[in-house]
Every structure is written in C-alpha cells, then in structure tokens.
Short mmCIF file of C-alpha atoms in Angstrom, two decimals:
data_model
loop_
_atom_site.label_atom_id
_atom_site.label_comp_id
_atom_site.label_asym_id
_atom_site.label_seq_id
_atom_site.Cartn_x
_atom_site.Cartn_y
_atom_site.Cartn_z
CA UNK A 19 36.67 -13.41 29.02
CA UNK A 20 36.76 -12.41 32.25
CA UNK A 21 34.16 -9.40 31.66
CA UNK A 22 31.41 -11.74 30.09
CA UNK A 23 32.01 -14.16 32.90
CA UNK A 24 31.34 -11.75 35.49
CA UNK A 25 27.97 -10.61 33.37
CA UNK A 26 26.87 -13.72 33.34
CA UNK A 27 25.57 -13.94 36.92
CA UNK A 28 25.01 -10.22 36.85
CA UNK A 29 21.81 -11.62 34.07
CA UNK A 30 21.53 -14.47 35.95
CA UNK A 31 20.73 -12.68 39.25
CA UNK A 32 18.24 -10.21 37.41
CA UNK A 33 15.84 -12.83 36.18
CA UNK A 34 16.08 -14.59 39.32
CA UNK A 35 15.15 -10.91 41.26
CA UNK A 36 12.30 -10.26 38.42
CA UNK A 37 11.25 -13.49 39.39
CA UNK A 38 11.40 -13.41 43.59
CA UNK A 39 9.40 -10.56 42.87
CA UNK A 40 6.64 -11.90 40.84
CA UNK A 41 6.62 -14.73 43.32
CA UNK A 42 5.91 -12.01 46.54
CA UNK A 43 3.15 -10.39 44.56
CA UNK A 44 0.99 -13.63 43.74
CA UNK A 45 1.61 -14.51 47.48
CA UNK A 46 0.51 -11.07 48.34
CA UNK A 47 -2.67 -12.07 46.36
CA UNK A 48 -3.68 -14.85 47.89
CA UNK A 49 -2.64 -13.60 51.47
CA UNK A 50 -5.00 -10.52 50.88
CA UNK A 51 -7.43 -13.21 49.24
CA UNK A 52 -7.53 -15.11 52.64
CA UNK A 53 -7.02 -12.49 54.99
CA UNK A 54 -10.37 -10.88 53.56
CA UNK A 55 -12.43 -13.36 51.53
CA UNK A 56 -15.30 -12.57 53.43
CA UNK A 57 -15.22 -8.58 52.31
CA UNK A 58 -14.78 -9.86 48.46
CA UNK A 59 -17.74 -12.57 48.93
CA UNK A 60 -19.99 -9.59 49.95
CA UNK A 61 -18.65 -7.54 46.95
CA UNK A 62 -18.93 -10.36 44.39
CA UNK A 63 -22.94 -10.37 43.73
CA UNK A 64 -22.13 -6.91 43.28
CA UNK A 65 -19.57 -6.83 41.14
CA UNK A 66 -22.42 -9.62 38.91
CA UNK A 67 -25.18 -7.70 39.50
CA UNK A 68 -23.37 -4.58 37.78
CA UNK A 69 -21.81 -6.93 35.02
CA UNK A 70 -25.51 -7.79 33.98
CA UNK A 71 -27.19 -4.13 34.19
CA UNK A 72 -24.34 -2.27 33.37
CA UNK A 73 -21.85 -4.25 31.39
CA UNK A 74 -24.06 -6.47 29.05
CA UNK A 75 -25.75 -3.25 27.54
CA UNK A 76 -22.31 -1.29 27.22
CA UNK A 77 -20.66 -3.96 25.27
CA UNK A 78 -24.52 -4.94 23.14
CA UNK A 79 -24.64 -0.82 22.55
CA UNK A 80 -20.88 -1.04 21.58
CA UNK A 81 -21.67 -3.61 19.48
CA UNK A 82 -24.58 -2.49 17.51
CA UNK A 83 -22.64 0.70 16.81
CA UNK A 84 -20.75 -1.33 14.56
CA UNK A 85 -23.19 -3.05 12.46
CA UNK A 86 -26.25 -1.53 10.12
CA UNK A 87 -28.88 -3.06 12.89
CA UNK A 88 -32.63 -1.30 12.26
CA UNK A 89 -36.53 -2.29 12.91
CA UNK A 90 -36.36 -4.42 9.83
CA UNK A 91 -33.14 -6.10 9.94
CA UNK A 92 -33.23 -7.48 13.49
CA UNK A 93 -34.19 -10.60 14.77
CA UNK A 94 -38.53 -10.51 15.85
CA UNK A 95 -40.97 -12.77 15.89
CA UNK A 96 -44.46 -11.89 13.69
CA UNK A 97 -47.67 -14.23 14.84
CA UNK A 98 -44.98 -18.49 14.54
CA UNK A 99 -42.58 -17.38 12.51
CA UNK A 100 -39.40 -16.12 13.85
CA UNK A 101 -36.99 -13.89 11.16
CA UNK A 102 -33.50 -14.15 11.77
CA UNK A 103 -31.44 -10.80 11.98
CA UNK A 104 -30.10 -10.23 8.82
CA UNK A 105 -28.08 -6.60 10.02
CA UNK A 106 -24.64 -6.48 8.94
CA UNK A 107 -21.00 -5.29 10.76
CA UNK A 108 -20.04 -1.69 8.97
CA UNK A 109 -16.87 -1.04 11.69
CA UNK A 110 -17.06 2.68 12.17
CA UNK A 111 -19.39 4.04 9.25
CA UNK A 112 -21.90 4.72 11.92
CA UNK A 113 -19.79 7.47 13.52
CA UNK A 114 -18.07 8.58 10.45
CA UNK A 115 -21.78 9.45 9.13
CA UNK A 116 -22.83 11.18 13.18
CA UNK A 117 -19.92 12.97 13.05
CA UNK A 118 -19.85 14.32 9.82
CA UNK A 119 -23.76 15.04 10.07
CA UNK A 120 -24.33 18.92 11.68
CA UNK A 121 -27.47 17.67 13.30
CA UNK A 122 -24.63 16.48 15.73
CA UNK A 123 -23.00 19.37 16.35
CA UNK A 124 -25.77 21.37 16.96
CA UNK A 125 -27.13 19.33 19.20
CA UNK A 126 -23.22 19.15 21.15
CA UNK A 127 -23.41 22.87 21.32
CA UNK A 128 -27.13 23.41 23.01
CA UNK A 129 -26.11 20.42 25.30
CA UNK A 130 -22.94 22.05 26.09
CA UNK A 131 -24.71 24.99 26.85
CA UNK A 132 -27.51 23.57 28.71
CA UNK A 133 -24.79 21.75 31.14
CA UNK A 134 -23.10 24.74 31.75
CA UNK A 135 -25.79 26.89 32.68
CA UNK A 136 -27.50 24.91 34.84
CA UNK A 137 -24.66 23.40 36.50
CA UNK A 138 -23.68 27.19 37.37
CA UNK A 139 -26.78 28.19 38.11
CA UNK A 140 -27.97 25.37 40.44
CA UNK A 141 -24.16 25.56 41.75
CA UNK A 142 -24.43 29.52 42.52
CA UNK A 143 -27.88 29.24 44.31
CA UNK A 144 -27.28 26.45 46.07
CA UNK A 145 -24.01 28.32 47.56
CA UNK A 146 -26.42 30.98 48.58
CA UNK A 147 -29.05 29.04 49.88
CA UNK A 148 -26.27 26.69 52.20
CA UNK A 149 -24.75 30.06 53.57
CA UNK A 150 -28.23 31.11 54.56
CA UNK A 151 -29.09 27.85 55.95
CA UNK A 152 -25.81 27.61 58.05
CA UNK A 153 -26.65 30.63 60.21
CA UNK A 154 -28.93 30.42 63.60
CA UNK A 155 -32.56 31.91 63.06
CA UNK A 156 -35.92 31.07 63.54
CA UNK A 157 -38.08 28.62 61.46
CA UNK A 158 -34.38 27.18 60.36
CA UNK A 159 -35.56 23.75 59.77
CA UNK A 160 -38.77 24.76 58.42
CA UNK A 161 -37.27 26.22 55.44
CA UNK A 162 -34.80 23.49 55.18
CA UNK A 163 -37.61 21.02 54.92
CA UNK A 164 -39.50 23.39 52.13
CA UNK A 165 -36.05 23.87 49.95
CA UNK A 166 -35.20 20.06 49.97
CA UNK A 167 -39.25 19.44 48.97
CA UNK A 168 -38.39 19.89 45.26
CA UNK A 169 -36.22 16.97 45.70
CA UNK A 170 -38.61 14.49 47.06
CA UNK A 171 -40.93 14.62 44.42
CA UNK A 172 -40.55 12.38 41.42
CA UNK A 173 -39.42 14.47 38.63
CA UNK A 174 -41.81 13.63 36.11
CA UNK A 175 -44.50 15.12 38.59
CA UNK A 176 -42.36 18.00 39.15
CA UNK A 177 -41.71 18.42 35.31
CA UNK A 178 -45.53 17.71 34.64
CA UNK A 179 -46.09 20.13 37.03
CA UNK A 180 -44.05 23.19 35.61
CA UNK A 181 -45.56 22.12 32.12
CA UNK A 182 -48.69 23.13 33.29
CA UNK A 183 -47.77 26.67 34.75
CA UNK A 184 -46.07 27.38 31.57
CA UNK A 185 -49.12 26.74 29.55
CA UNK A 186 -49.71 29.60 27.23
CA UNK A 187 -53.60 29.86 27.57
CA UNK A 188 -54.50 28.56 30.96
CA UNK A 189 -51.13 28.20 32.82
CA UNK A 190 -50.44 30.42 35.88
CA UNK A 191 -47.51 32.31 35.07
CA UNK A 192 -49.43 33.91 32.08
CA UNK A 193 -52.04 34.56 34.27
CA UNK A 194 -50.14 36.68 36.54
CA UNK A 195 -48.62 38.22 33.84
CA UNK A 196 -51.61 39.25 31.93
CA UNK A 197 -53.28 40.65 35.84
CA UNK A 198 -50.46 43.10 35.92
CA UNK A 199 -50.99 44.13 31.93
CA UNK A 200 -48.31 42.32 30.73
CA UNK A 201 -48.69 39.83 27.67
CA UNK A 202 -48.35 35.98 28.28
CA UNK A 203 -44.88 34.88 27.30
CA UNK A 204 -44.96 31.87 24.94
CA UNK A 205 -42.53 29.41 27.74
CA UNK A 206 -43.27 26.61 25.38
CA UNK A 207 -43.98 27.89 22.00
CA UNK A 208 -40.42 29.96 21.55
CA UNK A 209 -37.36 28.65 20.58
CA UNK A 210 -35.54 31.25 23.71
CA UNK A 211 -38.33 30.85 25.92
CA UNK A 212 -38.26 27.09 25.40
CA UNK A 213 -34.41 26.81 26.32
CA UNK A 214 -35.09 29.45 29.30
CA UNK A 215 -37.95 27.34 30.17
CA UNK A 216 -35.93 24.07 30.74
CA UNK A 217 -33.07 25.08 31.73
CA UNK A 218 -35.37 26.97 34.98
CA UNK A 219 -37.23 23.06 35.59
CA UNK A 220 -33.73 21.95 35.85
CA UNK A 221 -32.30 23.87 38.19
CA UNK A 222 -35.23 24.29 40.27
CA UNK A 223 -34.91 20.37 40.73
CA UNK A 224 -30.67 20.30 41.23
CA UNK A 225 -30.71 23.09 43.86
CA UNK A 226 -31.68 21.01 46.60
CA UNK A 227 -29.10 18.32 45.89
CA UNK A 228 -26.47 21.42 45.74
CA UNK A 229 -27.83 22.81 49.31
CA UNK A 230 -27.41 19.88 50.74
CA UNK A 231 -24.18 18.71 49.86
CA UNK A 232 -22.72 22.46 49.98
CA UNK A 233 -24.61 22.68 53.48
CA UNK A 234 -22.63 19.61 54.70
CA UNK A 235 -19.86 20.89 53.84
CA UNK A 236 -19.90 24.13 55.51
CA UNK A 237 -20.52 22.50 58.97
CA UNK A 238 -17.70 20.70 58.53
CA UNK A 239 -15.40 23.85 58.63
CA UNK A 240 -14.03 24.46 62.14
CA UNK A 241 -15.71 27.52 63.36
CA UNK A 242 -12.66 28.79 65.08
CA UNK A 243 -11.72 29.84 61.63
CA UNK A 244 -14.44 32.47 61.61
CA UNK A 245 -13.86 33.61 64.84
CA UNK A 246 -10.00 34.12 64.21
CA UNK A 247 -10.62 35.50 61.08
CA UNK A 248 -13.36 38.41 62.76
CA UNK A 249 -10.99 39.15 65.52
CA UNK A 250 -8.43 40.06 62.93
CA UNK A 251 -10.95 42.19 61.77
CA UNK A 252 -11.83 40.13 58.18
CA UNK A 253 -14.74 41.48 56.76
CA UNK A 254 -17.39 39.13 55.31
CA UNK A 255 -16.54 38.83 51.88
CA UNK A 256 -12.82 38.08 53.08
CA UNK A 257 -14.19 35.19 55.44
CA UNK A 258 -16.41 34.14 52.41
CA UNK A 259 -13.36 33.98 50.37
CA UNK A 260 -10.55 32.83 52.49
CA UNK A 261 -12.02 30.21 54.42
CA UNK A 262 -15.58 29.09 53.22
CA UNK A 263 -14.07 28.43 49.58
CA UNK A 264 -11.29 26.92 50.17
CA UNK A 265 -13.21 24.54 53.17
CA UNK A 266 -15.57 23.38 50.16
CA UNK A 267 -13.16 22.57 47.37
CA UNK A 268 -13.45 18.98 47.62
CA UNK A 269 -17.27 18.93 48.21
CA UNK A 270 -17.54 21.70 45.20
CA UNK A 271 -15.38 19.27 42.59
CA UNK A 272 -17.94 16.60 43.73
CA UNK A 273 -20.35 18.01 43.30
CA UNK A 274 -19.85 19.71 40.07
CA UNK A 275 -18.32 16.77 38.43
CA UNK A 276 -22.25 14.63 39.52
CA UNK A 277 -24.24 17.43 38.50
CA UNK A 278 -21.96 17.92 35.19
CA UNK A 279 -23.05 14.55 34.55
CA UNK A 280 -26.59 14.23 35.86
CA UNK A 281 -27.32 17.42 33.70
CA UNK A 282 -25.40 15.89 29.99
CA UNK A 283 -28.27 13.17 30.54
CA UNK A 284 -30.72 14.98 31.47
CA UNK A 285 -34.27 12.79 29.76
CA UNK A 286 -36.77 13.68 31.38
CA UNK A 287 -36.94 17.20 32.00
CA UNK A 288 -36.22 17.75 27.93
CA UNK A 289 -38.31 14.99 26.80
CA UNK A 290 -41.54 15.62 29.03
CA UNK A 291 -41.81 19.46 28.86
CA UNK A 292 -40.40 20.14 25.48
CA UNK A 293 -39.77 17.07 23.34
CA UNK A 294 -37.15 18.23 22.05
CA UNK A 295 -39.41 21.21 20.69
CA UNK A 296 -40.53 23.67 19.66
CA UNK A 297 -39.31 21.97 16.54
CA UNK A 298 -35.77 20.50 18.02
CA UNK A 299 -34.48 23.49 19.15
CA UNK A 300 -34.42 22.14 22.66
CA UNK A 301 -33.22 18.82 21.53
CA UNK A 302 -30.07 17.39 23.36
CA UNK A 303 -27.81 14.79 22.82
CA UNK A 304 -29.60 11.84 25.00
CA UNK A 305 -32.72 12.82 24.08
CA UNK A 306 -31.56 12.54 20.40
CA UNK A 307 -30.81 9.02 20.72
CA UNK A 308 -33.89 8.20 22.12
CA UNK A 309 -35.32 9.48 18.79
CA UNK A 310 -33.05 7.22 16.70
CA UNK A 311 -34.63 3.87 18.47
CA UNK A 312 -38.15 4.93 19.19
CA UNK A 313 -39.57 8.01 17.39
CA UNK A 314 -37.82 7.64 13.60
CA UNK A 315 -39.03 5.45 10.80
CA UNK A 316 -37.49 2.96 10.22
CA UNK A 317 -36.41 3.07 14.03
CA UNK A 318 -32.34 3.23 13.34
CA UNK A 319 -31.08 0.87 16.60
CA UNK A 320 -27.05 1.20 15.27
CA UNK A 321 -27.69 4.83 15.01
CA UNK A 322 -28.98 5.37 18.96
CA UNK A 323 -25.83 3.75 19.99
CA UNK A 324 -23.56 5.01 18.07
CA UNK A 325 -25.13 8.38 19.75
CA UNK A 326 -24.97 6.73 23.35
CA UNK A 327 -21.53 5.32 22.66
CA UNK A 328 -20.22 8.94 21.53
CA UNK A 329 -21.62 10.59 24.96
CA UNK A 330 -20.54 8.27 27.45
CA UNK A 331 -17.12 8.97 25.51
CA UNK A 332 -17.59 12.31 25.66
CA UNK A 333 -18.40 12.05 29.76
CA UNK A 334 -15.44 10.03 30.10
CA UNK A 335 -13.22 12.45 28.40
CA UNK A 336 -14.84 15.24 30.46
CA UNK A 337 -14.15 13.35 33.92
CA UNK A 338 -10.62 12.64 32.76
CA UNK A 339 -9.85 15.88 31.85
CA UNK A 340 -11.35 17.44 35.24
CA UNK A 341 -9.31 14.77 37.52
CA UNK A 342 -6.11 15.90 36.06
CA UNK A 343 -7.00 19.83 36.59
CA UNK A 344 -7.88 18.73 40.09
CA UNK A 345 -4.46 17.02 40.53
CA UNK A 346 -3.03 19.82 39.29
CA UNK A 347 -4.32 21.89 42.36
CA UNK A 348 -3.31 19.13 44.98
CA UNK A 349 -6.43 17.55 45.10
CA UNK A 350 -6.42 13.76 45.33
CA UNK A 351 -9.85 11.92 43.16
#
C-alpha cells in the first residue's frame, strides 16, 4: 500500500511536468509571435504567393496522377456547351504501368547520364576557369566579363544559336571542318553526336554560373594560407589540394547539389536543339512528360504527372541522400 501510494504522485507529478511544458512552448509561440510579427507579416504574402504557384500545381499534378484524366475526358468547353469531366480515380495504376514500361528506364538512364556529365564537366571547367580568374594579370576583368556573357543571354537564343552552328549543310562547325578536309560531322542527325551535341550546349551555358560561385569562393580563402603553405615549400598541386579544396567544400556541395538539379530538368536545351531526337535517343525524363500532355494523341494529362510526380521524387530522394553524405563529413545543410 504504501508503494502505490508513493506512485501515485510520482504519475501525478509527470502529467503535471508534460503539461508545464506544453504550457512554456505555446507561450514561447506567441512571445516569438509578438516579439517579431512584423518579420512574419513580410514573410506571409510570401509564404501565399508560393502556396498558389507552387503548391496548387503540386497537389493538382499529385492528383491527376491518380485518376485516368486525358484530352477527352476532362472538363472543356466546345462553341455554349460545357462537358463535364468524366476522368476517373485509378490510385496508383498510373505508376504501376510508368514503371513497369522500359520507355522509363531508358529514359532514367540517358538522364542519369546526361546529369552526371555535365554536372562534372561544367563543375571541372569552371574550377579551372575560377583558379585562372583568381590570379593578378592583365585584361582580368575583360575576360571575366566575356566568360560570364554566356550567362546573360536567354538560353533559348543561346540554344537557337548553337542549333545553327551544328547545322549539317550550312552550319559553321562543318564548315571549318570540311576547309581543313575533314567531313562534316552529323551534330544533329546521330544518335552519339546528338547526346555529345547537348550535353556541349549545356555546359557551355552552366560554366559561368560554376565560375562564379567557385570564384567567390576562392577569395574568400585567407591568403595567408598560401603564403604559409609556399614558405614551407608546398608545391602547387599540394596548395591546390590542401587548402583550395578543402576552402570550397561548402560552396562545391552547393553548387553541385543546384546544378544536379538545374541539369535533371533541363527543357530547353533538349527540347529546342534536339526534340528529343534524332528519334528519342536524346529524350529525357522532363522532356518526356512534356510529350505525354502536349505532343501524344490523345494528349495523356494523368500520364505527364505521374512522370513529373516520379522526378520531383526522384530529386527529393537525390537531395536527401546527398545531405546525409554531407553530414557524414561534418558539414551542416
């Protein structure tokens, strides 16, 4: 008796504790409520203004995953008379049928693929292109100015652009080509030269992003470092290694992680210089989607979001996977 009549305030004391403490955090609440409302007014429109851009179409794509929705089961309007949509909820047919279709796959590798190798690429020259930038010489900002060009055009021009010097018959590259006695490569009309073709537009667009960023980040290493490191007779490579890497880890996982997924999405540069072609062997997972709910017949809306929903859920698992290797090596994102 006397055991459970000690436990009972024991209990007692918990729930009031669980509940003291619940009390402190909604007073926290509306202390940091009061103490900043004017910082969470300014957020507010926003927070809306994301809500209706960004989280109306997530949850309508989400949606329409779910249901058989097409061009002739949705709700239009032909001349006065409005048809209701007559589509139907299927729960997870739509991805059962992506998923099990190779068309998906194939087009999962070649964007895999594409990522990678422009993401590298764009990563490795941009490196270069930073280091050179960083040093003291003549004409310094003159060639900054012409490397970041690329990057103030619109990207359709640029990608219009390239199209054009890849053109088998008339473009310039060809030309040059068939001046020194060498035959015009078919950029456009190959399968290879197609995915070589693309995968140069891309890069030649990224690399001033990568400068940039990588550029900021190497005048923000102390350079005492450097001098340290030369009076203890480090050669350049050691420097290179010992000091400029590590001082642009966190900028590098930036900007890898953006460009990761910039490149994944990647429209235009596919769509306008290739579509998709020469047959689909450029063909990538965005731009396949597109061709779900505006190229096929009848155009398949449920389809093109099941495709949408399955890439932003394979970005998602990308960035969680890369923020946990990241922790891993003590870096806080």
């Amino acid at each position: 008796m006397a055991a459970a009549d000690t436990s009972r305030p024991q209990v007692k004391a918990a729930g009031d504790g669980t509940t003291a403490a619940r009390g402190r955090s909604r007073t926290g609440i509306r202390r940091a409520l009061a103490t900043h409302w004017y910082a969470w007014a300014m957020v507010a429109p926003v927070v809306l203004v994301l809500g209706v851009i960004v989280g109306w179409p997530l949850v309508r794509g989400i949606y329409l995953s779910l249901t058989d929705a097409n061009e002739r089961n949705v709700a239009r309007t032909i001349g006065a008379n409005t048809i209701e949509a007559s589509y139907e909820f299927v729960g997870l047919d739509n991805y059962t049928a992506v998923l099990g279709d190779p068309v998906f796959w194939q087009r999962l590798v070649w964007t895999v693929v594409w990522t990678v190798a422009c993401v590298s690429i764009t990563f490795a020259l941009g490196l270069v292109l930073a280091n050179m930038l960083n040093r003291q010489f003549r004409g310094r900002a003159f060639y900054r100015m012409a490397l970041i060009l690329p990057w103030a055009v619109p990207g359709f021009v640029s990608v219009f652009a390239w199209r054009f010097l890849f053109n088998h018959d008339n473009g310039i590259l060809n030309k040059l080509l068939e001046g020194g006695g060498i035959a015009g490569v078919p950029w456009l009309d190959d399968p290879t030269w197609a995915k070589f073709s693309v995968i140069a537009v891309n890069v030649w667009l990224g690399v001033p992003f990568m400068m940039v960023a990588l550029l900021g980040g190497l005048q923000s290493i102390p350079g005492e470092l450097y001098e340290a490191a030369e009076m203890d007779g480090a050669t350049s490579w050691q420097r290179f290694r010992h000091i400029t890497l590590p001082g642009l880890r966190s900028v590098s996982m930036t900007v890898i992680l953006l460009s990761t997924i910039w490149t994944f999405n990647m429209f235009p540069v596919i769509f306008l210089l290739t579509r998709g072609g020469p047959g689909d062997s450029t063909e990538i997972l965005v731009t396949q989607a597109f061709r779900e709910a505006f190229v096929a017949s009848p155009r398949d809306f449920a389809g093109s979001a099941t495709w949408g929903v399955l890439i932003l859920a394979l970005l998602m698992i990308f960035a969680l996977v890369y923020r946990r290797s990241l922790r891993k090596q003590g870096e806080v994102w």
